[in-house]
Short mmCIF file of C-alpha atoms in Angstrom, two decimals:
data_model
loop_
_atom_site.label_atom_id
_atom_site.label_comp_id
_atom_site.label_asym_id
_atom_site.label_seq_id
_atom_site.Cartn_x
_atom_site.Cartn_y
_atom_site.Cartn_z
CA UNK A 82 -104.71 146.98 -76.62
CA UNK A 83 -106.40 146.71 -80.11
CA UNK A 84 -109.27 148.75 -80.29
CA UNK A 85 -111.09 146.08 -82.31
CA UNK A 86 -111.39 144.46 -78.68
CA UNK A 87 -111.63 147.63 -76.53
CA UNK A 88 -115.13 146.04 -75.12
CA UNK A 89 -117.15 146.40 -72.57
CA UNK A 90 -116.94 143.36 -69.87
CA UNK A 91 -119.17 140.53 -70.95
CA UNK A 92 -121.30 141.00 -67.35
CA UNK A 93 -121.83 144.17 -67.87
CA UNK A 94 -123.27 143.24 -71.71
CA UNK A 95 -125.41 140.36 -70.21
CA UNK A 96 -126.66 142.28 -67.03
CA UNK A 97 -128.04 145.33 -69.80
CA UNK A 98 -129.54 142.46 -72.20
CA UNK A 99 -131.38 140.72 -69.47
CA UNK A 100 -132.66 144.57 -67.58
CA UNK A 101 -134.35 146.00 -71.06
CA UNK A 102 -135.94 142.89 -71.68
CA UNK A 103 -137.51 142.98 -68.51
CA UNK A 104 -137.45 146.46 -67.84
CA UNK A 105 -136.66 145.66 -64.42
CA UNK A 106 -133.45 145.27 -62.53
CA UNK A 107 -135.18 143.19 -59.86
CA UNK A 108 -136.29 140.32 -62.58
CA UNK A 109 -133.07 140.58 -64.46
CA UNK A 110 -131.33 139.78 -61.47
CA UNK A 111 -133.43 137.27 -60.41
CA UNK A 112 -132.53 135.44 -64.06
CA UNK A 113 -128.96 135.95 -63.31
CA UNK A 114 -128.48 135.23 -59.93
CA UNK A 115 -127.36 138.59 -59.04
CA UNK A 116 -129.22 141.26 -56.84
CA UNK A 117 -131.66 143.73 -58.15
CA UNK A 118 -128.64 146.70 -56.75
CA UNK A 119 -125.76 144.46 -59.00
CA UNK A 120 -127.36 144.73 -62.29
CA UNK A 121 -128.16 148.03 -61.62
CA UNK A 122 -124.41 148.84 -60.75
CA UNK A 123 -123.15 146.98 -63.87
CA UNK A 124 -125.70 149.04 -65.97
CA UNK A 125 -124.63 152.30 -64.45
CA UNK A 126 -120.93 150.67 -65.40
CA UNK A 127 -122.05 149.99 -68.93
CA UNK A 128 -123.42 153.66 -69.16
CA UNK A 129 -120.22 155.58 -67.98
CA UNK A 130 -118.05 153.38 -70.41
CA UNK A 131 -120.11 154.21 -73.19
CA UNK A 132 -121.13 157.55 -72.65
CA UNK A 133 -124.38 157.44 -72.91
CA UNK A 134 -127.29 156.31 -70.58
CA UNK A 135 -129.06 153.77 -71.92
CA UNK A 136 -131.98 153.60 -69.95
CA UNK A 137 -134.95 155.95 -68.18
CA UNK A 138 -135.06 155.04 -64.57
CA UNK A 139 -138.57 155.50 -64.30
CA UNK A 140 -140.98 155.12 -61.18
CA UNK A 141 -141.90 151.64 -61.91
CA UNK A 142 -139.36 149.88 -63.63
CA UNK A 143 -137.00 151.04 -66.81
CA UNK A 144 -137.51 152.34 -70.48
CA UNK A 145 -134.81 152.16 -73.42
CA UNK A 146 -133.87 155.60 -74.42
CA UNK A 147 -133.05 155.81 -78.09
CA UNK A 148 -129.23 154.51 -77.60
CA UNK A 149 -130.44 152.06 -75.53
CA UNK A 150 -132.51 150.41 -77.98
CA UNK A 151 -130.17 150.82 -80.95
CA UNK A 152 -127.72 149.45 -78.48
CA UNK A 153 -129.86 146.55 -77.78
CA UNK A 154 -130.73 145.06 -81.29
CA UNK A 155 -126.24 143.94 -82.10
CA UNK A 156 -125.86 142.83 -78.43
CA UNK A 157 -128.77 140.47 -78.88
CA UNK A 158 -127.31 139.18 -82.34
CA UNK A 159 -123.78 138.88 -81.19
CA UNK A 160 -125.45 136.68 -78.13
CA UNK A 161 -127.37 134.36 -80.35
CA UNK A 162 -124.30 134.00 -82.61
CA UNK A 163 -121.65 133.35 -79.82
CA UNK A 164 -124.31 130.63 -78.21
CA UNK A 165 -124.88 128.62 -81.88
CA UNK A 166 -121.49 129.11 -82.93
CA UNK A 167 -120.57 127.30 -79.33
CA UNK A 168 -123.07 125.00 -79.41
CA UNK A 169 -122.37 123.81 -83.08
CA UNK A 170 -118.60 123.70 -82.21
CA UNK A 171 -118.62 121.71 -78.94
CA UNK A 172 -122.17 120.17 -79.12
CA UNK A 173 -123.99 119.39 -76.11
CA UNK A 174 -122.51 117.84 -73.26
CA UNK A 175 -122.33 113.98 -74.23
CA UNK A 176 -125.82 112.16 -74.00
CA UNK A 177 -128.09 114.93 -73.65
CA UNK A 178 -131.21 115.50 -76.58
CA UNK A 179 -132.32 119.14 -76.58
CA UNK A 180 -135.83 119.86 -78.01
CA UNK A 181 -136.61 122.42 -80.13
CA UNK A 182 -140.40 123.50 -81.03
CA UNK A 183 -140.93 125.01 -84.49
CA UNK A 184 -143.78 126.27 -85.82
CA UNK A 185 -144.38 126.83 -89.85
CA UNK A 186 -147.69 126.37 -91.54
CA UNK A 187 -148.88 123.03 -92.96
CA UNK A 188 -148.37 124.03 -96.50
CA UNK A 189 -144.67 125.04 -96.15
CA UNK A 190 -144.10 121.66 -93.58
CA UNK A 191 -145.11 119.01 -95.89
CA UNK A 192 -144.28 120.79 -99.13
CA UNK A 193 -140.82 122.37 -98.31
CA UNK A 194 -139.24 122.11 -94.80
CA UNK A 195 -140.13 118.13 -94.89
CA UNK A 196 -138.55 117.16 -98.05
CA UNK A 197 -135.28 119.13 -96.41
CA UNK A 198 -135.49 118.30 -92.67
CA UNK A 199 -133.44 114.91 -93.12
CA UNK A 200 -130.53 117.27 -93.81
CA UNK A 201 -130.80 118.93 -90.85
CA UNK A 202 -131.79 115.83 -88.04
CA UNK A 203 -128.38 114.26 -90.04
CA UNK A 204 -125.76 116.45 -89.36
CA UNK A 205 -127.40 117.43 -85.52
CA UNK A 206 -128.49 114.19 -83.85
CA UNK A 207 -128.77 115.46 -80.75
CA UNK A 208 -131.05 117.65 -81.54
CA UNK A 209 -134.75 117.03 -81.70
CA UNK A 210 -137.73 119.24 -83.76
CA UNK A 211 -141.28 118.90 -82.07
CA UNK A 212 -143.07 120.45 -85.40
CA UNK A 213 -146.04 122.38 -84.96
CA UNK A 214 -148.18 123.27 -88.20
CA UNK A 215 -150.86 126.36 -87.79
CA UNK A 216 -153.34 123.92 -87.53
CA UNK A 217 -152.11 123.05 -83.66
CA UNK A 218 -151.38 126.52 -83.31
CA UNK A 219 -152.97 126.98 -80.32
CA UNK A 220 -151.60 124.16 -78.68
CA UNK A 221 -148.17 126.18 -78.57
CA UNK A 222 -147.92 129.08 -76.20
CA UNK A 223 -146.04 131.96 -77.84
CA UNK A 224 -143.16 131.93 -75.17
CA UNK A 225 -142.63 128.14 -75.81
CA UNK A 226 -142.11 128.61 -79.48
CA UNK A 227 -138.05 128.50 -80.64
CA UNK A 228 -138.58 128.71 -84.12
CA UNK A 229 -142.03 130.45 -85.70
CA UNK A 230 -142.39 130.54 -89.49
CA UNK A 231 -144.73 132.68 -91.11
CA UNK A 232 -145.95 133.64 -94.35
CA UNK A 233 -147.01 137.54 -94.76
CA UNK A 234 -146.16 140.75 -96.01
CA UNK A 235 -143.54 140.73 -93.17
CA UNK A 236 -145.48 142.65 -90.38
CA UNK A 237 -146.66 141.16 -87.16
CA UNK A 238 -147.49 143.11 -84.20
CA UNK A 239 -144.84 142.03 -81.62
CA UNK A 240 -142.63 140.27 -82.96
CA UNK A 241 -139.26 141.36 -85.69
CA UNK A 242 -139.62 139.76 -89.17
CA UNK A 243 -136.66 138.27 -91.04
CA UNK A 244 -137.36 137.42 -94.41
CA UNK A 245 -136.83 133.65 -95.29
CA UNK A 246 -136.97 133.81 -98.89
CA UNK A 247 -139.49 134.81 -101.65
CA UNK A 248 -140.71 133.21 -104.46
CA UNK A 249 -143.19 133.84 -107.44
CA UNK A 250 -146.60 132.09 -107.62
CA UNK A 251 -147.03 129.73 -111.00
CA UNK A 252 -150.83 128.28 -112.22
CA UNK A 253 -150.82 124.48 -112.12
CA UNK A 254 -152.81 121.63 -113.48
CA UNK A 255 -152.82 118.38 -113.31
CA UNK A 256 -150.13 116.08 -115.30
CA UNK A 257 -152.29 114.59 -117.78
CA UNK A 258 -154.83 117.90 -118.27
CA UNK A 259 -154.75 119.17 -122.05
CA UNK A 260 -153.18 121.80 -123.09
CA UNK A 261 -156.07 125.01 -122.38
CA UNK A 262 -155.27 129.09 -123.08
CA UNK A 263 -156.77 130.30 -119.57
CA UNK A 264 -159.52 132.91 -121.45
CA UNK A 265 -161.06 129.31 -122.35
CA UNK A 266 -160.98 128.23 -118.44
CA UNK A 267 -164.63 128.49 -117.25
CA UNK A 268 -164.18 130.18 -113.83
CA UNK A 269 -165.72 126.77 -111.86
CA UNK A 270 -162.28 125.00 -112.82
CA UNK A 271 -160.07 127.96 -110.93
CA UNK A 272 -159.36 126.78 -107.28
CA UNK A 273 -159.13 129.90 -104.65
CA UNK A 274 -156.85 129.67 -101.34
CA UNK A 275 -158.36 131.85 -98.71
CA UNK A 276 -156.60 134.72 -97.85
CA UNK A 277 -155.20 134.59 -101.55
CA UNK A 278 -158.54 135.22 -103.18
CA UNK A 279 -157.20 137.69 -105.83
CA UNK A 280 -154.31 135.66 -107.12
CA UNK A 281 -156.48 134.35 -110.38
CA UNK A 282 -157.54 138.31 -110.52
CA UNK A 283 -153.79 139.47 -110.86
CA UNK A 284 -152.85 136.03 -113.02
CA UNK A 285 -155.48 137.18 -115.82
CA UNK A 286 -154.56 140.81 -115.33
CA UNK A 287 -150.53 139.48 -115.57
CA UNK A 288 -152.02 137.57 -118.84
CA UNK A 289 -153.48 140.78 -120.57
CA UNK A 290 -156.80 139.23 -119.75
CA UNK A 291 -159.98 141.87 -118.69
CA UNK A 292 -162.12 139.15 -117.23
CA UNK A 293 -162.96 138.94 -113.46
CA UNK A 294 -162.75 135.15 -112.34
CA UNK A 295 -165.57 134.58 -109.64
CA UNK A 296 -168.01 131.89 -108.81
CA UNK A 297 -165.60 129.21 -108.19
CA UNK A 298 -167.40 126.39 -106.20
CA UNK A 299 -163.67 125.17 -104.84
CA UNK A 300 -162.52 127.23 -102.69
CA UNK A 301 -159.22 126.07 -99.71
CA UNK A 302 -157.80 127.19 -96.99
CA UNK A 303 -154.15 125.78 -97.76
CA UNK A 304 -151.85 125.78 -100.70
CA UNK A 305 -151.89 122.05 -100.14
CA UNK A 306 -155.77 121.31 -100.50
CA UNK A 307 -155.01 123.66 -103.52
CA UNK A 308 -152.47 121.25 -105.28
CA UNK A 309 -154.57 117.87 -103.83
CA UNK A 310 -157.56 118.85 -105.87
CA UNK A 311 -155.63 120.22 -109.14
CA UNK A 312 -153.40 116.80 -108.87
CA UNK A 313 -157.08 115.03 -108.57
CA UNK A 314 -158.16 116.86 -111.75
CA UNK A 315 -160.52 118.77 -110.28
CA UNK A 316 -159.12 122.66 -111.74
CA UNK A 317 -156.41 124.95 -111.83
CA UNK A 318 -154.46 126.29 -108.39
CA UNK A 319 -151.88 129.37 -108.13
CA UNK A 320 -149.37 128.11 -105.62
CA UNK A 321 -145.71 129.41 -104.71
CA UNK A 322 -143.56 128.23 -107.42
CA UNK A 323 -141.47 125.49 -104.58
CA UNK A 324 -144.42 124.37 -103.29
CA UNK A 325 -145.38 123.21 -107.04
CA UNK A 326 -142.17 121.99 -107.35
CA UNK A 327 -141.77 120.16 -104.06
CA UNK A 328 -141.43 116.34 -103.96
CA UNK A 329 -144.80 115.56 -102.60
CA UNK A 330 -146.32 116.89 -105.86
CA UNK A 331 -143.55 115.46 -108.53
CA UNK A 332 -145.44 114.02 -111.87
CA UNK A 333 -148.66 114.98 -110.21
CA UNK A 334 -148.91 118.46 -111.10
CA UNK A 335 -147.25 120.37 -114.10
CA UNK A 336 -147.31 124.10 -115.19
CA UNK A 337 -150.55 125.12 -116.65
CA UNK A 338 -149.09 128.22 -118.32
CA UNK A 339 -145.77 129.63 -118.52
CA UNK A 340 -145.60 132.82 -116.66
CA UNK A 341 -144.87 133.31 -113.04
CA UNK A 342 -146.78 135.59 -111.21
CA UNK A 343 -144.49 138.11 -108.65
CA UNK A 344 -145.60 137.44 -104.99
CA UNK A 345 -145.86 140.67 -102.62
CA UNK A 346 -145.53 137.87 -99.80
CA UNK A 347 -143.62 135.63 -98.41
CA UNK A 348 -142.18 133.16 -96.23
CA UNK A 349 -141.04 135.44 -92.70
CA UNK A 350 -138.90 133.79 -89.41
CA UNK A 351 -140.35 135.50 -86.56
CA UNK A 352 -138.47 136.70 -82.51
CA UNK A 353 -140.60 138.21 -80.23
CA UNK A 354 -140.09 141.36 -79.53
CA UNK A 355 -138.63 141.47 -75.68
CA UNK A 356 -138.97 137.88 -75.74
CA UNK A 357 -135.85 135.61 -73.93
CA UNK A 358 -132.60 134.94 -76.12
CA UNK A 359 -132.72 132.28 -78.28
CA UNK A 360 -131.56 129.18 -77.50
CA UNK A 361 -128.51 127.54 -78.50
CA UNK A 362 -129.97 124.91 -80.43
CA UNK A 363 -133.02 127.06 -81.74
CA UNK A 364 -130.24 129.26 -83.52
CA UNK A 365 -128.53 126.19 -84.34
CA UNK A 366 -131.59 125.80 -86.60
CA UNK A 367 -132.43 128.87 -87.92
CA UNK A 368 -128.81 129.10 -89.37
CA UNK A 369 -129.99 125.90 -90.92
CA UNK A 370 -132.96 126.99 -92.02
CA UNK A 371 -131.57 130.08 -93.84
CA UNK A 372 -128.58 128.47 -95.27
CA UNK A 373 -131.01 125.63 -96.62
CA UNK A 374 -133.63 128.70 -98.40
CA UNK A 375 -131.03 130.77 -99.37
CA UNK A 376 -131.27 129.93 -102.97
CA UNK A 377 -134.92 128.72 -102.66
CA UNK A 378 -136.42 131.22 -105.07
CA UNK A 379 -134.25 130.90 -108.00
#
């Protein structure tokens, strides 16, 4: 036999998967259908084929040890990547609609996964998205989220971070504003975006410029109020470069000056740490999603 296929028996893979991320051989035979002494034989079956004991038996329940976990991370990938690549192949059985609940904030919704959805509810019918913007966060529990989008500096207590894509920030006006140098901008025409409160700071830094914008009376909590109110005329925004350039906003906002600003954040999908294996259709998605932003900065 090859040893490109010299693997260990599938059970034995799915029995290890389903025990470290419930630490318990009990509840990971209670998922499988299997008694708490099978997994616990098919582990111990694992182990001895590998070499190396992959978990503590401790007195309540099970800990990784540090081949365990390492162990742990390609299993779960090559999972995920068998179930899409089998659901995308042979679809779901014939008239069944799966659901799949993403969550994403507003900004990135309406100005960049909405223009590009179409694409997506095309080519997989049978799939539907229940989307969830931040502002209904709470109306998601954590465990019955498929698909969570977040924008960050990629760190969330939790929960593994896979970068999206990332994109610089740009200054925008509206369409028909004349043509200003921003030194001339009085600092009650800058718009601020919560959480992003030091973006004019670095933009006049980025423009050679000493002065410290403050005292703006606008001040939003989404990139989208941002780009509402500098369409309406009422100041300058710095928003992520797609988000200017997104659909929603075409011959309502244009570039105010010409460089782009480099953006320490960005746009994050998140797993949960320990959380169940995504489903089929969720991964279905998420190879969507990062096939669709692959080239989304450029």
């Amino acid at each position: 036999m090859s040893w490109a296929y010299r693997l260990p028996p599938l059970t034995w893979l799915r029995s290890f998967e389903a025990a470290a991320r419930h630490n318990s051989f009990t509840a990971a035979g209670d998922e499988l259908g299997l008694t708490s002494a099978a997994i616990s034989q098919q582990v111990r079956s694992l182990e001895h084929h590998l070499g190396y004991p992959l978990f503590e038996r401790l007195a309540r329940g099970l800990r990784l040890t540090d081949m365990g976990r390492a162990y742990l991370s390609p299993i779960r990938k090559a999972f995920d990547e068998l179930s899409a690549s089998t659901a995308g192949l042979f679809g779901a059985p014939a008239g069944a609609q799966a659901t799949i609940n993403v969550r994403a904030p507003i900004s990135f919704c309406v100005l960049r996964l909405a223009p590009a959805l179409h694409r997506f509810t095309e080519s997989r019918p049978s799939i539907s998205i229940r989307l969830f913007t931040a502002v209904w966060a709470e109306a998601l529990p954590a465990e019955k989220v498929d698909v969570d989008i977040r924008f960050g500096h990629g760190r969330w207590p939790g929960h593994a971070a896979t970068l999206l894509y990332r994109e610089p920030s740009v200054a925008v006006c509206a369409t028909g504003a004349p043509e200003v140098q921003l030194s001339a901008v009085p600092p009650g025409r800058l718009i601020h975006i919560m959480g992003l409160e030091d973006e004019w700071l670095k933009y006049h830094r980025l423009m050679g410029l000493d002065r410290k914008p403050s005292g703006s009376p606008l001040t939003v909590d989404t990139s989208l109020a941002a780009l509402e109110l500098a369409a309406a005329g009422s100041g300058l925004a710095v928003v992520l470069k797609g988000f200017a350039r997104s659909p929603h906003m075409a011959g309502r906002v244009r570039l105010a000056f010409a460089p782009e600003l480099p953006q320490e954040q960005a746009h994050f999908v998140l797993s949960r740490e320990g959380g169940a294996p995504i489903r089929p259709e969720a991964a279905i998605f998420r190879d969507w999603l990062f096939g669709e932003f692959a080239s989304a900065a450029a």
